[in-house]
Amino acid sequence: MAIPSYTGDANPYGGGDPYADYRTPGSTGFPFSQYADLADRSLGAGVIAANDEFFAERENLLKPGAAEFDPEHFGHKGKIMDGWETRRRRGAGADEPHPTDADHDWALIRLGAPGVVHGIVVDTAHFRGNYPQSVSVEAACVPGSPSAGTLLGDDVTWTTLVPRTPVGGHAANGFATDAGQRFTHLRLNQHPDGGVARLRVYGEVAPDPAWLSVLGTFDVVALENGGQVEDASDRFYSPATNTIQPGRSRKMDDGWETRRRRDKGNDWIRYRLVEQSEIRAVEIDTAYLKGNSAGWAELSVRDGESGEWTRLLPRTRLQPDTNHRFVLDTPAVGTHVRIDIFPDGGISRLRLFGSLTDQGAAGLAARHEELGGAG
């Protein structure tokens, strides 16, 4: 359903800078924004097809960061926009110049990781007089790596996540949704035409149990494998979810960094593993955190929502810009892990290598079946 209030249409130009961004904060205020973006390019998401991208390329929809606007940037086809923009639709002829109610443009999006979608943001930043009248979003679960032609076939079942709903221009339009199913692909429709700057798809990763079973040992807290951040003490400079993103950090803000503490406390992140797991090795990476890495870190593990926390890794000195590796003397079994850093600072990545227990494998298989199965 639509969130009752979005960030609002752009105000008419009443003086001042006509290109300034006067919006209030966007997707950070939505109730589902604590979830990971399943359409993140770093997870492998992509816009695989669109029926029209005359003014601006479809790939812009999933670019990281906010959309940018250069009022003097024009090309041979017109204004260059940092988003996906289609040409203006026309009717059948002079007597019927307007598009029909059914006319619309579409883009097919492959999620970076299959999952349960809890919220969608259709951001029309800088599309002030050329945004769509309304949008709708559908989702499908198709195993493998289907082509655009396969996805557009008659045998694919699409589930409506966002019914056709009016949207605002130069606004972060948020929609809460919970179909209770696992999806791999989305279809974004804009009616009848126009432009969308960014698409964000917030939800929980739902991995394929068969794939993880074949892997054997894997990172049981990785976002792409179904791990997630449940809470963190501080997200001042960057989100805690960065610590379980794929690959190594490539720059300082690609990790987790807290503000400077002026008390005697410490900062922490609490994670939920993909399912109950046996952890045998740990990596704590402080890549690109050179003058602001955590001084020390310790890890604790808990089995179940009400289990007791036990020490997994004692308080250990960390070095700046370094990947620290630890082989555990005794494997640790649990469903949750907490990292405490002292006194503040940050880490770029946390890796917990292990495998699912029999109980964890059974739980993951049951969850997969509950969400509709498929690879």
mmCIF file of C-alpha atoms in Angstrom:
data_model
loop_
_atom_site.group_PDB
_atom_site.id
_atom_site.type_symbol
_atom_site.label_atom_id
_atom_site.label_comp_id
_atom_site.label_asym_id
_atom_site.label_seq_id
_atom_site.Cartn_x
_atom_site.Cartn_y
_atom_site.Cartn_z
ATOM 1 C CA MET A 1 0.000 0.000 0.000
ATOM 2 C CA ALA A 2 1.063 3.593 -0.414
ATOM 3 C CA ILE A 3 2.671 5.360 2.517
ATOM 4 C CA PRO A 4 0.173 8.093 3.565
ATOM 5 C CA SER A 5 2.609 10.944 2.910
ATOM 6 C CA TYR A 6 5.506 11.114 0.491
ATOM 7 C CA THR A 7 8.092 13.853 0.299
ATOM 8 C CA GLY A 8 5.799 16.049 -1.790
ATOM 9 C CA ASP A 9 5.720 17.600 -5.231
ATOM 10 C CA ALA A 10 8.299 20.218 -6.071
ATOM 11 C CA ASN A 11 7.048 23.724 -5.283
ATOM 12 C CA PRO A 12 6.358 26.063 -8.194
ATOM 13 C CA TYR A 13 9.275 28.263 -9.101
ATOM 14 C CA GLY A 14 8.624 31.329 -6.994
ATOM 15 C CA GLY A 15 12.090 32.773 -7.183
ATOM 16 C CA GLY A 16 15.482 31.705 -5.995
ATOM 17 C CA ASP A 17 17.249 28.757 -7.575
ATOM 18 C CA PRO A 18 14.814 26.883 -9.844
ATOM 19 C CA TYR A 19 16.995 23.748 -9.751
ATOM 20 C CA ALA A 20 17.601 23.550 -6.012
ATOM 21 C CA ASP A 21 16.473 20.445 -4.124
ATOM 22 C CA TYR A 22 13.797 21.632 -1.695
ATOM 23 C CA ARG A 23 12.594 18.177 -0.715
ATOM 24 C CA THR A 24 12.379 16.890 2.806
ATOM 25 C CA PRO A 25 14.373 13.716 3.577
ATOM 26 C CA GLY A 26 13.252 10.794 1.459
ATOM 27 C CA SER A 27 13.428 7.038 1.926
ATOM 28 C CA THR A 28 15.260 7.163 5.262
ATOM 29 C CA GLY A 29 11.976 7.911 7.000
ATOM 30 C CA PHE A 30 10.014 4.975 5.606
ATOM 31 C CA PRO A 31 9.146 2.166 8.044
ATOM 32 C CA PHE A 32 10.809 -0.485 5.866
ATOM 33 C CA SER A 33 14.109 1.316 5.281
ATOM 34 C CA GLN A 34 15.939 -0.790 7.896
ATOM 35 C CA TYR A 35 15.927 -3.696 5.443
ATOM 36 C CA ALA A 36 18.587 -4.243 2.793
ATOM 37 C CA ASP A 37 18.103 -3.027 -0.782
ATOM 38 C CA LEU A 38 17.512 -6.198 -2.793
ATOM 39 C CA ALA A 39 18.011 -4.177 -5.989
ATOM 40 C CA ASP A 40 21.550 -3.143 -5.022
ATOM 41 C CA ARG A 41 23.990 -3.430 -7.927
ATOM 42 C CA SER A 42 26.666 -4.756 -5.566
ATOM 43 C CA LEU A 43 24.467 -7.819 -4.969
ATOM 44 C CA GLY A 44 24.160 -8.401 -8.724
ATOM 45 C CA ALA A 45 20.918 -6.574 -9.484
ATOM 46 C CA GLY A 46 20.331 -5.199 -12.959
ATOM 47 C CA VAL A 47 17.750 -3.619 -15.251
ATOM 48 C CA ILE A 48 17.607 -6.204 -17.992
ATOM 49 C CA ALA A 49 15.085 -4.610 -20.370
ATOM 50 C CA ALA A 50 12.766 -1.657 -20.934
ATOM 51 C CA ASN A 51 10.309 -0.894 -23.715
ATOM 52 C CA ASP A 52 11.637 2.667 -24.126
ATOM 53 C CA GLU A 53 14.605 4.683 -22.823
ATOM 54 C CA PHE A 54 14.672 7.510 -25.337
ATOM 55 C CA PHE A 55 15.816 10.314 -23.023
ATOM 56 C CA ALA A 56 17.649 8.445 -20.239
ATOM 57 C CA GLU A 57 18.957 4.897 -19.832
ATOM 58 C CA ARG A 58 17.170 2.278 -17.787
ATOM 59 C CA GLU A 59 20.378 1.327 -15.955
ATOM 60 C CA ASN A 60 20.270 4.633 -14.057
ATOM 61 C CA LEU A 61 17.394 3.260 -11.955
ATOM 62 C CA LEU A 62 19.757 1.201 -9.795
ATOM 63 C CA LYS A 63 22.725 3.557 -9.567
ATOM 64 C CA PRO A 64 23.990 3.982 -6.000
ATOM 65 C CA GLY A 65 23.524 7.329 -4.327
ATOM 66 C CA ALA A 66 21.096 10.139 -4.965
ATOM 67 C CA ALA A 67 20.296 11.325 -8.479
ATOM 68 C CA GLU A 68 22.231 14.360 -9.700
ATOM 69 C CA PHE A 69 21.035 17.202 -11.893
ATOM 70 C CA ASP A 70 22.960 19.477 -14.243
ATOM 71 C CA PRO A 71 20.665 22.162 -15.720
ATOM 72 C CA GLU A 72 23.009 22.740 -18.666
ATOM 73 C CA HIS A 73 23.568 19.111 -19.643
ATOM 74 C CA PHE A 74 21.813 18.489 -22.968
ATOM 75 C CA GLY A 75 22.419 15.913 -25.688
ATOM 76 C CA HIS A 76 21.177 15.259 -29.210
ATOM 77 C CA LYS A 77 17.880 13.888 -27.896
ATOM 78 C CA GLY A 78 17.284 16.618 -25.330
ATOM 79 C CA LYS A 79 17.878 17.075 -21.606
ATOM 80 C CA ILE A 80 20.189 14.492 -20.033
ATOM 81 C CA MET A 81 18.559 13.131 -16.874
ATOM 82 C CA ASP A 82 20.029 10.920 -14.166
ATOM 83 C CA GLY A 83 17.249 8.348 -14.250
ATOM 84 C CA TRP A 84 15.102 6.359 -16.659
ATOM 85 C CA GLU A 85 13.020 8.554 -18.960
ATOM 86 C CA THR A 86 10.823 7.608 -21.896
ATOM 87 C CA ARG A 87 9.481 9.718 -24.758
ATOM 88 C CA ARG A 88 6.042 11.337 -24.587
ATOM 89 C CA ARG A 89 3.237 9.007 -25.609
ATOM 90 C CA ARG A 90 0.649 10.110 -28.152
ATOM 91 C CA GLY A 91 -2.809 8.881 -29.042
ATOM 92 C CA ALA A 92 -4.046 7.150 -32.167
ATOM 93 C CA GLY A 93 -4.593 10.313 -34.194
ATOM 94 C CA ALA A 94 -5.700 13.924 -34.349
ATOM 95 C CA ASP A 95 -9.154 13.047 -33.062
ATOM 96 C CA GLU A 96 -7.666 11.016 -30.182
ATOM 97 C CA PRO A 97 -4.377 12.762 -29.330
ATOM 98 C CA HIS A 98 -4.059 11.442 -25.778
ATOM 99 C CA PRO A 99 -2.706 8.050 -24.747
ATOM 100 C CA THR A 100 -5.230 5.496 -23.542
ATOM 101 C CA ASP A 101 -5.616 4.486 -19.904
ATOM 102 C CA ALA A 102 -3.842 1.222 -20.688
ATOM 103 C CA ASP A 103 -0.772 2.835 -22.260
ATOM 104 C CA HIS A 104 2.351 2.575 -20.115
ATOM 105 C CA ASP A 105 6.104 2.045 -20.187
ATOM 106 C CA TRP A 106 7.891 -0.744 -18.326
ATOM 107 C CA ALA A 107 11.298 -1.891 -17.103
ATOM 108 C CA LEU A 108 12.319 -5.388 -15.978
ATOM 109 C CA ILE A 109 14.579 -5.569 -12.911
ATOM 110 C CA ARG A 110 16.534 -8.596 -11.719
ATOM 111 C CA LEU A 111 16.947 -8.495 -7.954
ATOM 112 C CA GLY A 112 20.507 -8.907 -6.724
ATOM 113 C CA ALA A 113 19.329 -11.599 -4.313
ATOM 114 C CA PRO A 114 15.936 -13.347 -4.228
ATOM 115 C CA GLY A 115 13.903 -12.265 -1.280
ATOM 116 C CA VAL A 116 10.746 -11.098 0.448
ATOM 117 C CA VAL A 117 9.950 -7.483 -0.435
ATOM 118 C CA HIS A 118 8.749 -5.279 2.425
ATOM 119 C CA GLY A 119 8.908 -1.859 0.785
ATOM 120 C CA ILE A 120 9.597 -0.055 -2.475
ATOM 121 C CA VAL A 121 10.716 3.516 -3.140
ATOM 122 C CA VAL A 122 10.084 5.011 -6.578
ATOM 123 C CA ASP A 123 12.144 8.191 -6.480
ATOM 124 C CA THR A 124 11.322 10.856 -9.077
ATOM 125 C CA ALA A 125 14.135 13.200 -7.987
ATOM 126 C CA HIS A 126 14.567 16.115 -10.427
ATOM 127 C CA PHE A 127 11.669 14.918 -12.575
ATOM 128 C CA ARG A 128 9.470 17.937 -11.930
ATOM 129 C CA GLY A 129 7.373 18.346 -15.068
ATOM 130 C CA ASN A 130 8.136 15.000 -16.678
ATOM 131 C CA TYR A 131 7.333 12.404 -13.996
ATOM 132 C CA PRO A 132 4.712 9.676 -14.541
ATOM 133 C CA GLN A 133 1.121 10.219 -13.553
ATOM 134 C CA SER A 134 1.156 6.925 -11.686
ATOM 135 C CA VAL A 135 3.247 3.785 -11.202
ATOM 136 C CA SER A 136 2.677 0.114 -10.489
ATOM 137 C CA VAL A 137 5.062 -2.691 -9.543
ATOM 138 C CA GLU A 138 4.733 -6.423 -10.142
ATOM 139 C CA ALA A 139 6.961 -9.286 -9.016
ATOM 140 C CA ALA A 140 7.728 -12.822 -10.152
ATOM 141 C CA CYS A 141 9.821 -15.770 -8.991
ATOM 142 C CA VAL A 142 11.610 -17.385 -11.924
ATOM 143 C CA PRO A 143 14.538 -19.764 -11.312
ATOM 144 C CA GLY A 144 17.843 -19.576 -13.130
ATOM 145 C CA SER A 145 18.877 -16.622 -15.274
ATOM 146 C CA PRO A 146 15.843 -15.947 -17.493
ATOM 147 C CA SER A 147 16.039 -13.651 -20.498
ATOM 148 C CA ALA A 148 13.725 -10.695 -20.997
ATOM 149 C CA GLY A 149 11.807 -12.763 -23.540
ATOM 150 C CA THR A 150 11.217 -15.516 -21.003
ATOM 151 C CA LEU A 151 10.024 -13.066 -18.368
ATOM 152 C CA LEU A 152 7.583 -11.512 -20.831
ATOM 153 C CA GLY A 153 6.155 -14.909 -21.755
ATOM 154 C CA ASP A 154 2.604 -15.934 -20.972
ATOM 155 C CA ASP A 155 3.684 -18.695 -18.591
ATOM 156 C CA VAL A 156 5.240 -16.339 -16.024
ATOM 157 C CA THR A 157 2.977 -15.426 -13.094
ATOM 158 C CA TRP A 158 3.266 -11.816 -11.912
ATOM 159 C CA THR A 159 2.049 -10.723 -8.486
ATOM 160 C CA THR A 160 1.038 -7.097 -7.952
ATOM 161 C CA LEU A 161 3.055 -5.495 -5.153
ATOM 162 C CA VAL A 162 2.033 -1.903 -5.838
ATOM 163 C CA PRO A 163 -1.268 -1.313 -7.663
ATOM 164 C CA ARG A 164 -1.470 1.610 -10.034
ATOM 165 C CA THR A 165 -0.988 4.600 -7.739
ATOM 166 C CA PRO A 166 -0.484 8.338 -8.407
ATOM 167 C CA VAL A 167 2.996 9.631 -7.547
ATOM 168 C CA GLY A 168 4.551 13.014 -6.913
ATOM 169 C CA GLY A 169 7.218 14.699 -8.950
ATOM 170 C CA HIS A 170 10.681 15.287 -7.484
ATOM 171 C CA ALA A 171 9.612 13.032 -4.600
ATOM 172 C CA ALA A 172 10.565 9.801 -2.875
ATOM 173 C CA ASN A 173 7.336 7.818 -3.270
ATOM 174 C CA GLY A 174 7.242 4.960 -0.751
ATOM 175 C CA PHE A 175 5.064 1.852 -0.769
ATOM 176 C CA ALA A 176 4.892 -0.742 2.004
ATOM 177 C CA THR A 177 4.193 -4.243 0.749
ATOM 178 C CA ASP A 178 4.286 -7.778 2.095
ATOM 179 C CA ALA A 179 3.089 -10.474 -0.270
ATOM 180 C CA GLY A 180 4.743 -13.125 1.893
ATOM 181 C CA GLN A 181 6.465 -14.670 -1.119
ATOM 182 C CA ARG A 182 9.985 -15.015 -2.485
ATOM 183 C CA PHE A 183 10.650 -13.036 -5.672
ATOM 184 C CA THR A 184 13.531 -12.832 -8.131
ATOM 185 C CA HIS A 185 12.360 -10.156 -10.598
ATOM 186 C CA LEU A 186 10.263 -6.975 -10.651
ATOM 187 C CA ARG A 187 8.422 -5.111 -13.388
ATOM 188 C CA LEU A 188 8.193 -1.357 -12.853
ATOM 189 C CA ASN A 189 5.408 0.287 -14.853
ATOM 190 C CA GLN A 190 4.959 4.015 -15.330
ATOM 191 C CA HIS A 191 1.638 5.303 -16.633
ATOM 192 C CA PRO A 192 1.502 6.602 -19.283
ATOM 193 C CA ASP A 193 5.152 7.731 -19.656
ATOM 194 C CA GLY A 194 7.764 9.956 -18.006
ATOM 195 C CA GLY A 195 10.791 9.467 -15.822
ATOM 196 C CA VAL A 196 11.924 7.791 -12.602
ATOM 197 C CA ALA A 197 15.306 8.571 -11.076
ATOM 198 C CA ARG A 198 15.890 5.653 -8.705
ATOM 199 C CA LEU A 199 14.235 2.402 -7.641
ATOM 200 C CA ARG A 200 14.958 0.918 -4.214
ATOM 201 C CA VAL A 201 13.559 -2.454 -3.132
ATOM 202 C CA TYR A 202 13.788 -3.120 0.607
ATOM 203 C CA GLY A 203 13.430 -6.645 1.942
ATOM 204 C CA GLU A 204 14.933 -9.832 3.356
ATOM 205 C CA VAL A 205 17.127 -12.161 1.332
ATOM 206 C CA ALA A 206 15.671 -15.673 0.957
ATOM 207 C CA PRO A 207 18.482 -17.905 -0.355
ATOM 208 C CA ASP A 208 18.143 -21.206 -2.190
ATOM 209 C CA PRO A 209 18.804 -24.041 0.325
ATOM 210 C CA ALA A 210 20.067 -26.344 -2.427
ATOM 211 C CA TRP A 211 22.765 -23.852 -3.406
ATOM 212 C CA LEU A 212 23.996 -23.344 0.151
ATOM 213 C CA SER A 213 23.972 -27.097 0.728
ATOM 214 C CA VAL A 214 26.258 -27.663 -2.251
ATOM 215 C CA LEU A 215 28.618 -24.915 -1.077
ATOM 216 C CA GLY A 216 29.131 -26.640 2.275
ATOM 217 C CA THR A 217 31.264 -24.005 4.020
ATOM 218 C CA PHE A 218 30.179 -20.431 3.305
ATOM 219 C CA ASP A 219 29.786 -17.036 4.961
ATOM 220 C CA VAL A 220 26.758 -17.574 7.210
ATOM 221 C CA VAL A 221 26.246 -13.846 7.921
ATOM 222 C CA ALA A 222 26.665 -12.543 4.347
ATOM 223 C CA LEU A 223 23.738 -10.528 3.056
ATOM 224 C CA GLU A 224 23.614 -12.497 -0.192
ATOM 225 C CA ASN A 225 23.322 -15.752 1.795
ATOM 226 C CA GLY A 226 20.477 -14.525 3.987
ATOM 227 C CA GLY A 227 22.259 -12.878 6.919
ATOM 228 C CA GLN A 228 21.067 -9.501 8.133
ATOM 229 C CA VAL A 229 21.757 -6.691 10.561
ATOM 230 C CA GLU A 230 19.129 -6.563 13.304
ATOM 231 C CA ASP A 231 20.383 -3.502 15.165
ATOM 232 C CA ALA A 232 23.417 -1.278 15.711
ATOM 233 C CA SER A 233 24.452 1.275 18.304
ATOM 234 C CA ASP A 234 25.370 3.970 15.771
ATOM 235 C CA ARG A 235 24.978 4.555 12.022
ATOM 236 C CA PHE A 236 26.252 8.114 11.906
ATOM 237 C CA TYR A 237 28.651 7.925 8.960
ATOM 238 C CA SER A 238 27.569 4.759 7.183
ATOM 239 C CA PRO A 239 25.081 1.891 7.550
ATOM 240 C CA ALA A 240 25.925 -1.253 9.484
ATOM 241 C CA THR A 241 24.615 -3.377 6.597
ATOM 242 C CA ASN A 242 27.758 -2.430 4.665
ATOM 243 C CA THR A 243 29.673 -4.915 6.830
ATOM 244 C CA ILE A 244 27.942 -7.912 5.207
ATOM 245 C CA GLN A 245 27.903 -6.667 1.611
ATOM 246 C CA PRO A 246 29.701 -8.710 -1.073
ATOM 247 C CA GLY A 247 33.397 -8.189 -1.767
ATOM 248 C CA ARG A 248 35.955 -6.103 0.057
ATOM 249 C CA SER A 249 35.390 -2.438 0.815
ATOM 250 C CA ARG A 250 36.686 -0.107 -1.900
ATOM 251 C CA LYS A 251 36.616 3.176 -0.018
ATOM 252 C CA MET A 252 36.119 4.491 3.494
ATOM 253 C CA ASP A 253 32.344 4.960 3.373
ATOM 254 C CA ASP A 254 31.867 1.412 2.048
ATOM 255 C CA GLY A 255 32.135 0.077 5.599
ATOM 256 C CA TRP A 256 30.612 0.948 8.970
ATOM 257 C CA GLU A 257 31.888 3.973 10.870
ATOM 258 C CA THR A 258 30.486 5.520 14.045
ATOM 259 C CA ARG A 259 30.795 9.025 15.440
ATOM 260 C CA ARG A 260 33.508 9.744 18.008
ATOM 261 C CA ARG A 261 32.479 8.695 21.495
ATOM 262 C CA ARG A 262 32.926 11.125 24.363
ATOM 263 C CA ASP A 263 31.802 8.671 27.049
ATOM 264 C CA LYS A 264 33.132 5.353 28.345
ATOM 265 C CA GLY A 265 30.820 3.155 26.276
ATOM 266 C CA ASN A 266 31.405 1.213 23.072
ATOM 267 C CA ASP A 267 29.675 0.565 19.736
ATOM 268 C CA TRP A 268 28.208 -2.689 18.429
ATOM 269 C CA ILE A 269 26.242 -4.465 15.697
ATOM 270 C CA ARG A 270 23.883 -7.410 16.200
ATOM 271 C CA TYR A 271 23.435 -9.835 13.303
ATOM 272 C CA ARG A 272 21.008 -12.646 12.526
ATOM 273 C CA LEU A 273 22.602 -15.535 10.648
ATOM 274 C CA VAL A 274 20.930 -17.222 7.697
ATOM 275 C CA GLU A 275 19.838 -20.015 10.091
ATOM 276 C CA GLN A 276 21.393 -21.946 12.947
ATOM 277 C CA SER A 277 25.025 -22.434 11.925
ATOM 278 C CA GLU A 278 28.340 -23.842 13.076
ATOM 279 C CA ILE A 279 30.979 -21.096 12.836
ATOM 280 C CA ARG A 280 34.583 -22.209 12.418
ATOM 281 C CA ALA A 281 36.476 -19.137 11.189
ATOM 282 C CA VAL A 282 36.145 -15.345 11.348
ATOM 283 C CA GLU A 283 37.358 -12.366 9.315
ATOM 284 C CA ILE A 284 37.207 -8.784 10.612
ATOM 285 C CA ASP A 285 38.312 -6.357 7.913
ATOM 286 C CA THR A 286 39.164 -2.681 8.501
ATOM 287 C CA ALA A 287 40.000 -1.917 4.852
ATOM 288 C CA TYR A 288 40.280 1.856 4.109
ATOM 289 C CA LEU A 289 39.644 2.709 7.767
ATOM 290 C CA LYS A 290 43.097 4.064 8.510
ATOM 291 C CA GLY A 291 42.780 6.757 11.171
ATOM 292 C CA ASN A 292 39.316 5.734 12.303
ATOM 293 C CA SER A 293 39.285 1.933 12.569
ATOM 294 C CA ALA A 294 38.059 0.286 15.757
ATOM 295 C CA GLY A 295 40.792 -0.179 18.354
ATOM 296 C CA TRP A 296 39.597 -3.572 19.604
ATOM 297 C CA ALA A 297 36.785 -5.974 18.810
ATOM 298 C CA GLU A 298 35.125 -8.967 20.414
ATOM 299 C CA LEU A 299 32.454 -11.368 19.166
ATOM 300 C CA SER A 300 29.607 -13.089 20.992
ATOM 301 C CA VAL A 301 27.199 -15.778 19.768
ATOM 302 C CA ARG A 302 23.646 -16.641 20.817
ATOM 303 C CA ASP A 303 21.453 -19.614 19.879
ATOM 304 C CA GLY A 304 17.816 -18.622 19.507
ATOM 305 C CA GLU A 305 15.987 -15.421 20.346
ATOM 306 C CA SER A 306 16.186 -16.032 24.108
ATOM 307 C CA GLY A 307 19.549 -17.764 24.301
ATOM 308 C CA GLU A 308 22.433 -16.516 26.423
ATOM 309 C CA TRP A 309 25.307 -14.620 24.817
ATOM 310 C CA THR A 310 28.640 -16.451 25.007
ATOM 311 C CA ARG A 311 32.090 -15.232 24.002
ATOM 312 C CA LEU A 312 33.119 -16.319 20.520
ATOM 313 C CA LEU A 313 36.253 -14.190 20.121
ATOM 314 C CA PRO A 314 37.894 -12.397 23.076
ATOM 315 C CA ARG A 315 38.639 -8.693 22.914
ATOM 316 C CA THR A 316 41.344 -8.447 20.263
ATOM 317 C CA ARG A 317 43.471 -5.568 19.004
ATOM 318 C CA LEU A 318 42.664 -4.478 15.452
ATOM 319 C CA GLN A 319 45.055 -2.839 13.008
ATOM 320 C CA PRO A 320 44.003 -0.109 10.560
ATOM 321 C CA ASP A 321 43.341 -1.039 6.919
ATOM 322 C CA THR A 322 43.877 -4.749 7.629
ATOM 323 C CA ASN A 323 41.977 -8.012 7.144
ATOM 324 C CA HIS A 324 42.195 -9.989 10.405
ATOM 325 C CA ARG A 325 41.644 -13.766 10.253
ATOM 326 C CA PHE A 326 40.859 -16.084 13.165
ATOM 327 C CA VAL A 327 40.425 -19.862 13.198
ATOM 328 C CA LEU A 328 38.294 -20.869 16.173
ATOM 329 C CA ASP A 329 39.659 -23.559 18.472
ATOM 330 C CA THR A 330 36.134 -24.831 19.049
ATOM 331 C CA PRO A 331 33.326 -24.318 16.504
ATOM 332 C CA ALA A 332 30.504 -22.124 17.797
ATOM 333 C CA VAL A 333 26.837 -22.914 17.148
ATOM 334 C CA GLY A 334 24.231 -20.162 17.066
ATOM 335 C CA THR A 335 21.648 -18.087 15.213
ATOM 336 C CA HIS A 336 22.871 -14.590 16.183
ATOM 337 C CA VAL A 337 26.247 -12.898 16.487
ATOM 338 C CA ARG A 338 27.195 -9.562 18.011
ATOM 339 C CA ILE A 339 30.391 -7.637 17.389
ATOM 340 C CA ASP A 340 31.458 -5.051 19.967
ATOM 341 C CA ILE A 341 34.101 -2.523 18.970
ATOM 342 C CA PHE A 342 36.074 -0.435 21.459
ATOM 343 C CA PRO A 343 35.723 2.402 21.956
ATOM 344 C CA ASP A 344 34.361 3.558 18.589
ATOM 345 C CA GLY A 345 35.418 3.825 14.937
ATOM 346 C CA GLY A 346 34.486 1.165 12.467
ATOM 347 C CA ILE A 347 35.049 -2.011 10.494
ATOM 348 C CA SER A 348 34.493 -2.573 6.800
ATOM 349 C CA ARG A 349 33.462 -6.239 6.691
ATOM 350 C CA LEU A 350 32.636 -9.155 8.986
ATOM 351 C CA ARG A 351 32.824 -12.705 7.611
ATOM 352 C CA LEU A 352 31.719 -15.781 9.572
ATOM 353 C CA PHE A 353 32.689 -18.981 7.778
ATOM 354 C CA GLY A 354 30.887 -22.192 8.639
ATOM 355 C CA SER A 355 27.935 -24.335 7.619
ATOM 356 C CA LEU A 356 24.328 -24.941 8.548
ATOM 357 C CA THR A 357 23.556 -27.393 11.307
ATOM 358 C CA ASP A 358 20.963 -30.102 10.594
ATOM 359 C CA GLN A 359 18.442 -27.962 12.470
ATOM 360 C CA GLY A 360 19.447 -24.885 10.485
ATOM 361 C CA ALA A 361 19.205 -26.698 7.145
ATOM 362 C CA ALA A 362 15.737 -27.987 8.025
ATOM 363 C CA GLY A 363 14.603 -24.510 9.078
ATOM 364 C CA LEU A 364 15.887 -22.937 5.869
ATOM 365 C CA ALA A 365 14.201 -25.595 3.727
ATOM 366 C CA ALA A 366 10.886 -25.072 5.526
ATOM 367 C CA ARG A 367 11.130 -21.301 5.069
ATOM 368 C CA HIS A 368 11.943 -21.738 1.378
ATOM 369 C CA GLU A 369 8.888 -23.924 0.884
ATOM 370 C CA GLU A 370 6.703 -21.460 2.805
ATOM 371 C CA LEU A 371 7.791 -18.610 0.500
ATOM 372 C CA GLY A 372 6.973 -20.498 -2.690
ATOM 373 C CA GLY A 373 10.170 -22.437 -3.380
ATOM 374 C CA ALA A 374 11.873 -22.218 -6.805
ATOM 375 C CA GLY A 375 15.595 -21.693 -7.298
#
